[in-house]
mmCIF file of C-alpha atoms in Angstrom:
data_model
loop_
_atom_site.group_PDB
_atom_site.id
_atom_site.type_symbol
_atom_site.label_atom_id
_atom_site.label_comp_id
_atom_site.label_asym_id
_atom_site.label_seq_id
_atom_site.Cartn_x
_atom_site.Cartn_y
_atom_site.Cartn_z
ATOM 1 C CA UNK A 1 0.000 0.000 0.000
ATOM 2 C CA UNK A 2 1.299 3.439 -1.011
ATOM 3 C CA UNK A 3 -0.174 6.342 0.971
ATOM 4 C CA UNK A 4 0.009 10.023 0.091
ATOM 5 C CA UNK A 5 0.210 12.108 3.275
ATOM 6 C CA UNK A 6 -0.809 15.769 3.467
ATOM 7 C CA UNK A 7 -0.094 18.062 6.433
ATOM 8 C CA UNK A 8 -1.540 21.608 6.626
ATOM 9 C CA UNK A 9 -2.391 22.167 10.296
ATOM 10 C CA UNK A 10 -0.541 25.473 10.674
ATOM 11 C CA UNK A 11 2.175 27.221 8.665
ATOM 12 C CA UNK A 12 3.995 24.361 6.965
ATOM 13 C CA UNK A 13 2.818 22.467 3.916
ATOM 14 C CA UNK A 14 4.003 18.868 4.090
ATOM 15 C CA UNK A 15 3.595 16.112 1.508
ATOM 16 C CA UNK A 16 4.984 12.578 1.660
ATOM 17 C CA UNK A 17 4.640 9.109 0.165
ATOM 18 C CA UNK A 18 4.844 6.134 2.538
ATOM 19 C CA UNK A 19 4.804 2.514 1.402
ATOM 20 C CA UNK A 20 3.689 -0.191 3.811
ATOM 21 C CA UNK A 21 6.640 -2.454 2.908
ATOM 22 C CA UNK A 22 9.282 -0.066 1.577
ATOM 23 C CA UNK A 23 8.841 2.687 4.142
ATOM 24 C CA UNK A 24 9.176 6.377 3.377
ATOM 25 C CA UNK A 25 9.521 6.833 -0.376
ATOM 26 C CA UNK A 26 9.665 10.626 -0.765
ATOM 27 C CA UNK A 27 8.714 13.783 1.108
ATOM 28 C CA UNK A 28 8.729 17.538 0.651
ATOM 29 C CA UNK A 29 8.090 20.456 2.984
ATOM 30 C CA UNK A 30 7.326 24.095 2.298
ATOM 31 C CA UNK A 31 7.762 26.478 5.243
ATOM 32 C CA UNK A 32 5.917 29.768 5.533
ATOM 33 C CA UNK A 33 8.383 31.342 7.986
ATOM 34 C CA UNK A 34 9.294 34.131 5.557
ATOM 35 C CA UNK A 35 5.620 35.033 5.083
ATOM 36 C CA UNK A 36 4.819 35.309 8.793
ATOM 37 C CA UNK A 37 8.129 36.752 10.022
ATOM 38 C CA UNK A 38 6.945 40.258 9.136
ATOM 39 C CA UNK A 39 4.088 39.874 11.626
ATOM 40 C CA UNK A 40 6.012 38.117 14.389
ATOM 41 C CA UNK A 41 3.661 35.117 14.334
ATOM 42 C CA UNK A 42 1.379 33.023 12.161
ATOM 43 C CA UNK A 43 -1.432 34.878 10.394
ATOM 44 C CA UNK A 44 -4.154 32.219 9.836
ATOM 45 C CA UNK A 45 -5.612 33.680 6.622
ATOM 46 C CA UNK A 46 -2.189 33.983 5.002
ATOM 47 C CA UNK A 47 -1.361 30.430 6.061
ATOM 48 C CA UNK A 48 -4.536 29.047 4.474
ATOM 49 C CA UNK A 49 -3.958 30.865 1.192
ATOM 50 C CA UNK A 50 -0.380 29.675 0.924
ATOM 51 C CA UNK A 51 -1.432 26.059 1.492
ATOM 52 C CA UNK A 52 -3.860 26.423 -1.420
ATOM 53 C CA UNK A 53 -1.074 27.770 -3.644
ATOM 54 C CA UNK A 54 1.573 25.221 -2.704
ATOM 55 C CA UNK A 55 -0.223 21.895 -2.198
ATOM 56 C CA UNK A 56 -0.751 20.697 -5.780
ATOM 57 C CA UNK A 57 2.771 21.679 -6.942
ATOM 58 C CA UNK A 58 4.256 19.927 -3.893
ATOM 59 C CA UNK A 59 2.254 16.766 -4.560
ATOM 60 C CA UNK A 60 3.435 16.726 -8.183
ATOM 61 C CA UNK A 61 7.039 17.277 -7.100
ATOM 62 C CA UNK A 62 6.885 14.520 -4.489
ATOM 63 C CA UNK A 63 5.479 12.024 -6.986
ATOM 64 C CA UNK A 64 8.187 13.027 -9.465
ATOM 65 C CA UNK A 65 10.878 12.588 -6.802
ATOM 66 C CA UNK A 66 9.688 9.015 -6.281
ATOM 67 C CA UNK A 67 9.358 8.315 -10.014
ATOM 68 C CA UNK A 68 5.663 7.555 -9.500
ATOM 69 C CA UNK A 69 2.323 8.819 -10.790
ATOM 70 C CA UNK A 70 -1.133 9.280 -9.316
ATOM 71 C CA UNK A 71 -2.024 5.772 -10.544
ATOM 72 C CA UNK A 72 0.461 4.318 -8.036
ATOM 73 C CA UNK A 73 -1.238 5.904 -4.994
ATOM 74 C CA UNK A 74 -3.477 3.505 -3.050
ATOM 75 C CA UNK A 75 -4.802 5.908 -0.401
ATOM 76 C CA UNK A 76 -4.632 9.481 0.878
ATOM 77 C CA UNK A 77 -4.089 10.558 4.492
ATOM 78 C CA UNK A 78 -4.524 14.130 5.669
ATOM 79 C CA UNK A 79 -4.382 16.127 8.880
ATOM 80 C CA UNK A 80 -7.940 16.793 10.068
ATOM 81 C CA UNK A 81 -7.043 18.502 13.350
ATOM 82 C CA UNK A 82 -6.233 20.000 15.691
ATOM 83 C CA UNK A 83 -4.935 23.194 14.120
ATOM 84 C CA UNK A 84 -5.983 26.357 12.306
ATOM 85 C CA UNK A 85 -9.384 25.597 10.807
ATOM 86 C CA UNK A 86 -8.752 27.366 7.501
ATOM 87 C CA UNK A 87 -5.411 25.636 7.035
ATOM 88 C CA UNK A 88 -6.925 22.261 7.921
ATOM 89 C CA UNK A 89 -9.784 22.724 5.453
ATOM 90 C CA UNK A 90 -7.330 23.588 2.679
ATOM 91 C CA UNK A 91 -5.570 20.253 3.103
ATOM 92 C CA UNK A 92 -8.736 18.268 3.748
ATOM 93 C CA UNK A 93 -10.442 19.578 0.612
ATOM 94 C CA UNK A 94 -7.472 18.710 -1.605
ATOM 95 C CA UNK A 95 -7.032 15.277 -0.003
ATOM 96 C CA UNK A 96 -10.663 14.285 -0.308
ATOM 97 C CA UNK A 97 -10.893 15.623 -3.858
ATOM 98 C CA UNK A 98 -7.850 13.636 -4.959
ATOM 99 C CA UNK A 99 -9.118 10.486 -3.258
ATOM 100 C CA UNK A 100 -12.466 10.867 -5.032
ATOM 101 C CA UNK A 101 -10.831 11.537 -8.405
ATOM 102 C CA UNK A 102 -8.360 8.664 -8.023
ATOM 103 C CA UNK A 103 -11.036 6.318 -6.593
ATOM 104 C CA UNK A 104 -8.969 5.453 -3.514
ATOM 105 C CA UNK A 105 -9.807 5.632 0.213
ATOM 106 C CA UNK A 106 -8.905 8.646 2.352
ATOM 107 C CA UNK A 107 -8.385 8.786 6.101
ATOM 108 C CA UNK A 108 -8.427 11.744 8.488
ATOM 109 C CA UNK A 109 -5.364 11.791 10.774
ATOM 110 C CA UNK A 110 -5.006 13.426 14.177
ATOM 111 C CA UNK A 111 -2.069 15.835 14.044
ATOM 112 C CA UNK A 112 -0.709 14.819 17.463
ATOM 113 C CA UNK A 113 -1.027 11.119 16.667
ATOM 114 C CA UNK A 114 1.165 11.869 13.677
ATOM 115 C CA UNK A 115 3.773 13.444 15.950
ATOM 116 C CA UNK A 116 3.474 10.608 18.452
ATOM 117 C CA UNK A 117 4.180 8.029 15.741
ATOM 118 C CA UNK A 118 6.949 10.003 13.979
ATOM 119 C CA UNK A 119 9.740 8.063 15.770
ATOM 120 C CA UNK A 120 8.316 4.932 14.103
ATOM 121 C CA UNK A 121 9.887 6.216 10.870
ATOM 122 C CA UNK A 122 13.370 5.554 12.289
ATOM 123 C CA UNK A 123 15.391 2.367 11.619
ATOM 124 C CA UNK A 124 15.043 1.328 15.280
ATOM 125 C CA UNK A 125 11.427 2.214 16.110
ATOM 126 C CA UNK A 126 9.922 1.855 19.596
ATOM 127 C CA UNK A 127 7.555 -0.993 20.363
ATOM 128 C CA UNK A 128 4.308 -0.644 22.288
ATOM 129 C CA UNK A 129 3.770 0.082 25.134
ATOM 130 C CA UNK A 130 5.570 3.329 25.939
ATOM 131 C CA UNK A 131 5.198 6.729 27.558
ATOM 132 C CA UNK A 132 5.027 9.567 25.032
ATOM 133 C CA UNK A 133 5.997 13.166 25.696
ATOM 134 C CA UNK A 134 4.372 15.404 23.089
ATOM 135 C CA UNK A 135 6.026 18.787 23.325
ATOM 136 C CA UNK A 136 5.332 21.509 20.778
ATOM 137 C CA UNK A 137 4.150 25.065 20.382
ATOM 138 C CA UNK A 138 0.564 24.089 21.125
ATOM 139 C CA UNK A 139 0.852 20.993 23.316
ATOM 140 C CA UNK A 140 2.785 19.600 26.247
ATOM 141 C CA UNK A 141 1.352 16.229 27.194
ATOM 142 C CA UNK A 142 2.398 12.951 28.757
ATOM 143 C CA UNK A 143 0.543 9.975 27.273
ATOM 144 C CA UNK A 144 0.572 6.282 28.187
ATOM 145 C CA UNK A 145 0.472 4.463 24.843
ATOM 146 C CA UNK A 146 -0.459 0.771 24.714
ATOM 147 C CA UNK A 147 -1.275 0.557 21.000
ATOM 148 C CA UNK A 148 -2.477 2.476 17.978
ATOM 149 C CA UNK A 149 -5.332 4.657 19.181
ATOM 150 C CA UNK A 150 -4.940 3.449 22.777
ATOM 151 C CA UNK A 151 -3.933 6.602 24.621
ATOM 152 C CA UNK A 152 -4.287 7.574 28.283
ATOM 153 C CA UNK A 153 -3.561 11.173 29.238
ATOM 154 C CA UNK A 154 -1.239 11.267 32.258
ATOM 155 C CA UNK A 155 -0.689 15.012 32.437
ATOM 156 C CA UNK A 156 -0.616 18.173 30.351
ATOM 157 C CA UNK A 157 0.127 21.873 30.598
ATOM 158 C CA UNK A 158 -2.413 23.862 32.584
ATOM 159 C CA UNK A 159 -1.514 27.038 30.691
ATOM 160 C CA UNK A 160 1.181 27.678 28.069
ATOM 161 C CA UNK A 161 2.726 24.788 26.192
ATOM 162 C CA UNK A 162 6.513 24.547 26.380
ATOM 163 C CA UNK A 163 6.964 25.720 22.804
ATOM 164 C CA UNK A 164 4.656 28.668 23.396
ATOM 165 C CA UNK A 165 6.710 29.667 26.443
ATOM 166 C CA UNK A 166 9.878 29.466 24.335
ATOM 167 C CA UNK A 167 8.389 31.728 21.665
ATOM 168 C CA UNK A 168 6.980 34.281 24.119
ATOM 169 C CA UNK A 169 10.197 34.442 26.131
ATOM 170 C CA UNK A 170 12.141 34.939 22.917
ATOM 171 C CA UNK A 171 9.846 37.824 22.037
ATOM 172 C CA UNK A 172 10.612 39.421 25.420
ATOM 173 C CA UNK A 173 14.269 39.285 24.422
ATOM 174 C CA UNK A 174 13.573 40.912 21.075
ATOM 175 C CA UNK A 175 14.614 37.825 19.097
ATOM 176 C CA UNK A 176 13.485 37.294 15.526
ATOM 177 C CA UNK A 177 10.629 34.969 14.560
ATOM 178 C CA UNK A 178 10.531 32.009 14.967
ATOM 179 C CA UNK A 179 11.589 32.746 18.523
ATOM 180 C CA UNK A 180 12.004 29.283 20.058
ATOM 181 C CA UNK A 181 14.920 28.122 17.888
ATOM 182 C CA UNK A 182 16.511 31.585 18.177
ATOM 183 C CA UNK A 183 16.368 31.401 21.985
ATOM 184 C CA UNK A 184 17.970 27.950 21.932
ATOM 185 C CA UNK A 185 20.835 29.165 19.759
ATOM 186 C CA UNK A 186 21.369 32.094 22.112
ATOM 187 C CA UNK A 187 21.311 29.787 25.151
ATOM 188 C CA UNK A 188 24.336 27.925 23.801
ATOM 189 C CA UNK A 189 26.409 31.030 24.642
ATOM 190 C CA UNK A 190 24.960 31.408 28.135
ATOM 191 C CA UNK A 191 26.474 30.781 31.560
ATOM 192 C CA UNK A 192 24.419 28.003 33.221
ATOM 193 C CA UNK A 193 25.427 29.103 36.726
ATOM 194 C CA UNK A 194 24.518 32.799 36.644
ATOM 195 C CA UNK A 195 20.712 32.625 36.997
ATOM 196 C CA UNK A 196 18.588 29.977 38.657
ATOM 197 C CA UNK A 197 15.014 29.747 37.341
ATOM 198 C CA UNK A 198 12.265 27.810 39.154
ATOM 199 C CA UNK A 199 11.172 24.366 37.987
ATOM 200 C CA UNK A 200 7.391 24.905 37.940
ATOM 201 C CA UNK A 201 5.081 22.426 39.671
ATOM 202 C CA UNK A 202 7.789 19.884 40.438
ATOM 203 C CA UNK A 203 7.078 20.277 44.156
ATOM 204 C CA UNK A 204 3.527 18.983 43.608
ATOM 205 C CA UNK A 205 2.348 15.467 43.000
ATOM 206 C CA UNK A 206 1.164 14.595 39.531
ATOM 207 C CA UNK A 207 2.332 15.054 35.964
ATOM 208 C CA UNK A 208 0.784 18.395 34.995
ATOM 209 C CA UNK A 209 2.900 21.227 33.617
ATOM 210 C CA UNK A 210 2.796 25.004 33.909
ATOM 211 C CA UNK A 211 5.156 27.210 31.920
ATOM 212 C CA UNK A 212 3.385 30.559 32.073
ATOM 213 C CA UNK A 213 5.286 31.653 35.186
ATOM 214 C CA UNK A 214 8.619 31.135 33.453
ATOM 215 C CA UNK A 215 7.757 33.909 31.017
ATOM 216 C CA UNK A 216 7.162 36.287 33.926
ATOM 217 C CA UNK A 217 10.401 35.174 35.568
ATOM 218 C CA UNK A 218 12.219 35.786 32.298
ATOM 219 C CA UNK A 219 10.819 39.310 32.026
ATOM 220 C CA UNK A 220 11.682 40.212 35.618
ATOM 221 C CA UNK A 221 15.197 38.776 35.307
ATOM 222 C CA UNK A 222 15.842 40.686 32.078
ATOM 223 C CA UNK A 223 14.696 43.930 33.719
ATOM 224 C CA UNK A 224 17.346 43.415 36.408
ATOM 225 C CA UNK A 225 20.197 43.274 33.888
ATOM 226 C CA UNK A 226 21.875 45.808 31.616
ATOM 227 C CA UNK A 227 20.449 44.057 28.571
ATOM 228 C CA UNK A 228 23.804 43.156 27.048
ATOM 229 C CA UNK A 229 24.079 40.223 24.604
ATOM 230 C CA UNK A 230 25.710 38.161 27.356
ATOM 231 C CA UNK A 231 22.899 39.030 29.782
ATOM 232 C CA UNK A 232 20.385 37.784 27.245
ATOM 233 C CA UNK A 233 22.362 34.607 26.595
ATOM 234 C CA UNK A 234 22.571 33.856 30.337
ATOM 235 C CA UNK A 235 18.827 34.387 30.782
ATOM 236 C CA UNK A 236 18.098 32.218 27.744
ATOM 237 C CA UNK A 237 20.259 29.426 29.190
ATOM 238 C CA UNK A 238 18.513 29.608 32.567
ATOM 239 C CA UNK A 239 15.104 29.484 30.895
ATOM 240 C CA UNK A 240 16.004 26.542 28.669
ATOM 241 C CA UNK A 241 17.521 24.565 31.535
ATOM 242 C CA UNK A 242 14.384 25.145 33.622
ATOM 243 C CA UNK A 243 12.133 23.789 30.869
ATOM 244 C CA UNK A 244 14.398 20.788 30.197
ATOM 245 C CA UNK A 245 14.664 19.873 33.881
ATOM 246 C CA UNK A 246 10.919 20.180 34.377
ATOM 247 C CA UNK A 247 10.188 17.917 31.422
ATOM 248 C CA UNK A 248 12.709 15.348 32.669
ATOM 249 C CA UNK A 249 11.270 15.306 36.196
ATOM 250 C CA UNK A 250 7.719 14.791 34.932
ATOM 251 C CA UNK A 251 8.828 12.097 32.475
ATOM 252 C CA UNK A 252 10.546 10.242 35.322
ATOM 253 C CA UNK A 253 7.286 10.307 37.268
ATOM 254 C CA UNK A 254 5.355 9.010 34.262
ATOM 255 C CA UNK A 255 7.744 6.110 33.727
ATOM 256 C CA UNK A 256 7.621 5.217 37.408
ATOM 257 C CA UNK A 257 3.822 5.453 37.553
ATOM 258 C CA UNK A 258 3.292 3.232 34.503
ATOM 259 C CA UNK A 259 6.202 0.857 35.024
ATOM 260 C CA UNK A 260 7.189 1.346 31.390
ATOM 261 C CA UNK A 261 10.794 1.519 30.214
ATOM 262 C CA UNK A 262 10.375 3.197 26.838
ATOM 263 C CA UNK A 263 9.981 6.946 26.437
ATOM 264 C CA UNK A 264 9.008 8.446 23.074
ATOM 265 C CA UNK A 265 9.566 12.190 22.636
ATOM 266 C CA UNK A 266 7.985 14.011 19.708
ATOM 267 C CA UNK A 267 6.879 17.445 18.557
ATOM 268 C CA UNK A 268 8.771 20.526 17.446
ATOM 269 C CA UNK A 269 10.371 21.248 20.822
ATOM 270 C CA UNK A 270 11.832 17.729 20.910
ATOM 271 C CA UNK A 271 14.487 18.945 18.452
ATOM 272 C CA UNK A 272 15.997 21.077 21.243
ATOM 273 C CA UNK A 273 19.499 19.791 22.056
ATOM 274 C CA UNK A 274 19.361 20.480 25.806
ATOM 275 C CA UNK A 275 16.012 18.717 26.162
ATOM 276 C CA UNK A 276 17.322 15.715 24.235
ATOM 277 C CA UNK A 277 20.386 15.492 26.457
ATOM 278 C CA UNK A 278 18.326 15.701 29.658
ATOM 279 C CA UNK A 279 15.851 13.044 28.546
ATOM 280 C CA UNK A 280 18.567 10.748 27.217
ATOM 281 C CA UNK A 281 20.289 11.000 30.606
ATOM 282 C CA UNK A 282 17.000 10.174 32.322
ATOM 283 C CA UNK A 283 16.594 7.041 30.217
ATOM 284 C CA UNK A 284 20.118 5.858 31.057
ATOM 285 C CA UNK A 285 19.571 6.419 34.776
ATOM 286 C CA UNK A 286 16.285 4.519 34.770
ATOM 287 C CA UNK A 287 17.570 1.599 32.728
ATOM 288 C CA UNK A 288 15.191 2.395 29.892
ATOM 289 C CA UNK A 289 15.430 3.818 26.412
ATOM 290 C CA UNK A 290 14.346 7.080 24.819
ATOM 291 C CA UNK A 291 13.265 7.457 21.193
ATOM 292 C CA UNK A 292 13.244 10.674 19.176
ATOM 293 C CA UNK A 293 12.145 11.457 15.646
ATOM 294 C CA UNK A 294 14.918 12.730 13.407
ATOM 295 C CA UNK A 295 15.114 16.519 13.419
ATOM 296 C CA UNK A 296 13.350 17.001 10.074
ATOM 297 C CA UNK A 297 10.349 15.085 11.404
ATOM 298 C CA UNK A 298 10.111 16.848 14.765
ATOM 299 C CA UNK A 299 8.282 19.817 13.272
ATOM 300 C CA UNK A 300 5.117 19.455 11.190
ATOM 301 C CA UNK A 301 5.624 17.246 8.136
ATOM 302 C CA UNK A 302 3.796 15.027 5.705
ATOM 303 C CA UNK A 303 5.780 11.871 6.492
ATOM 304 C CA UNK A 304 4.244 11.425 9.940
ATOM 305 C CA UNK A 305 0.745 11.867 8.487
ATOM 306 C CA UNK A 306 1.379 9.370 5.692
ATOM 307 C CA UNK A 307 2.697 6.834 8.228
ATOM 308 C CA UNK A 308 -0.151 7.282 10.709
ATOM 309 C CA UNK A 309 -2.698 7.065 7.917
ATOM 310 C CA UNK A 310 -1.076 3.941 6.525
ATOM 311 C CA UNK A 311 -1.169 2.210 9.915
ATOM 312 C CA UNK A 312 -4.852 2.995 10.366
ATOM 313 C CA UNK A 313 -5.739 1.906 6.848
ATOM 314 C CA UNK A 314 -3.837 -1.368 7.248
ATOM 315 C CA UNK A 315 -5.738 -1.950 10.489
ATOM 316 C CA UNK A 316 -8.991 -1.680 8.547
ATOM 317 C CA UNK A 317 -10.121 1.885 9.170
ATOM 318 C CA UNK A 318 -12.448 3.261 6.519
ATOM 319 C CA UNK A 319 -14.349 6.554 6.487
ATOM 320 C CA UNK A 320 -17.250 8.189 4.703
ATOM 321 C CA UNK A 321 -16.178 10.489 1.839
ATOM 322 C CA UNK A 322 -16.753 13.773 3.681
ATOM 323 C CA UNK A 323 -14.431 16.741 4.227
ATOM 324 C CA UNK A 324 -13.762 16.808 7.968
ATOM 325 C CA UNK A 325 -11.663 19.202 10.022
ATOM 326 C CA UNK A 326 -11.587 20.021 13.737
ATOM 327 C CA UNK A 327 -9.690 22.969 15.184
ATOM 328 C CA UNK A 328 -9.888 21.351 18.649
ATOM 329 C CA UNK A 329 -9.610 17.581 18.908
ATOM 330 C CA UNK A 330 -8.367 15.923 22.130
ATOM 331 C CA UNK A 331 -6.031 13.028 21.424
ATOM 332 C CA UNK A 332 -7.845 10.931 24.027
ATOM 333 C CA UNK A 333 -10.980 10.972 21.835
ATOM 334 C CA UNK A 334 -9.211 8.702 19.358
ATOM 335 C CA UNK A 335 -9.931 4.987 19.377
ATOM 336 C CA UNK A 336 -8.242 1.982 17.780
ATOM 337 C CA UNK A 337 -9.058 1.455 14.068
#
């Protein structure tokens, strides 16, 4: 089975071809960073329009990269939510239209399930069961995963997601969009001993997160400095270390609570080097193993959607030919195929 995957949940247009036996065949990604940089954040209407412009050319290019044609495609998978509703509808409309024209099935994929399964694209994929940390600009969640569509929420952020806190703190520092990666690059030059930021909610039982207070702490700390480049780098390092430590502490609790030994980390923030080092160290200490997606599949991409769709189709999932999109869609509402 060859599945065409389409991702349009936010500001990146992703297209990929995944074969059930051969694995990932080809993939392409178009980023809208240049479009939204002028505004300091994603403008939903501009994102939707750019998806409409770029999707068909990207699909043609991806098929050409693989040396295939539309006749070779056996199914279409697309992101149906959560995300920006206009962007989701752009992808859903194209996906369903192609599936109808090509007379193949189409399946709606949950964006976060795509992220959760992205490490399965690696040569040494994790086996079920495992604890998943989904950490991105819109989500910070700990999930107990026992199988495809079998997800139990262990804890999530009560306010800002980790990626959102990165972006907002970067904006306080006057860093260019996208702020999160810029803050991480700046943190590499920082002194880890100069400032000590709190590790929010680690003194409470449970696996919930709260990152909103770190933004306030960042602002107050910056106001107490001269604002030099080194001051900013030191603050960035303290902020990043606080987030990484907090994630590691909560992941340790999740592994202990479930008795599982495998930790899967996915989402855009999982590309952060400090976070990867902290969580890899946690896995070694606990006698377990941590799995990450490769960097190009940490952020939104079509490969994870093609894979997730393929797994659900192989498991027998079939859907009515309707265009479906949900801006809000809790992962725990999913069920096995």
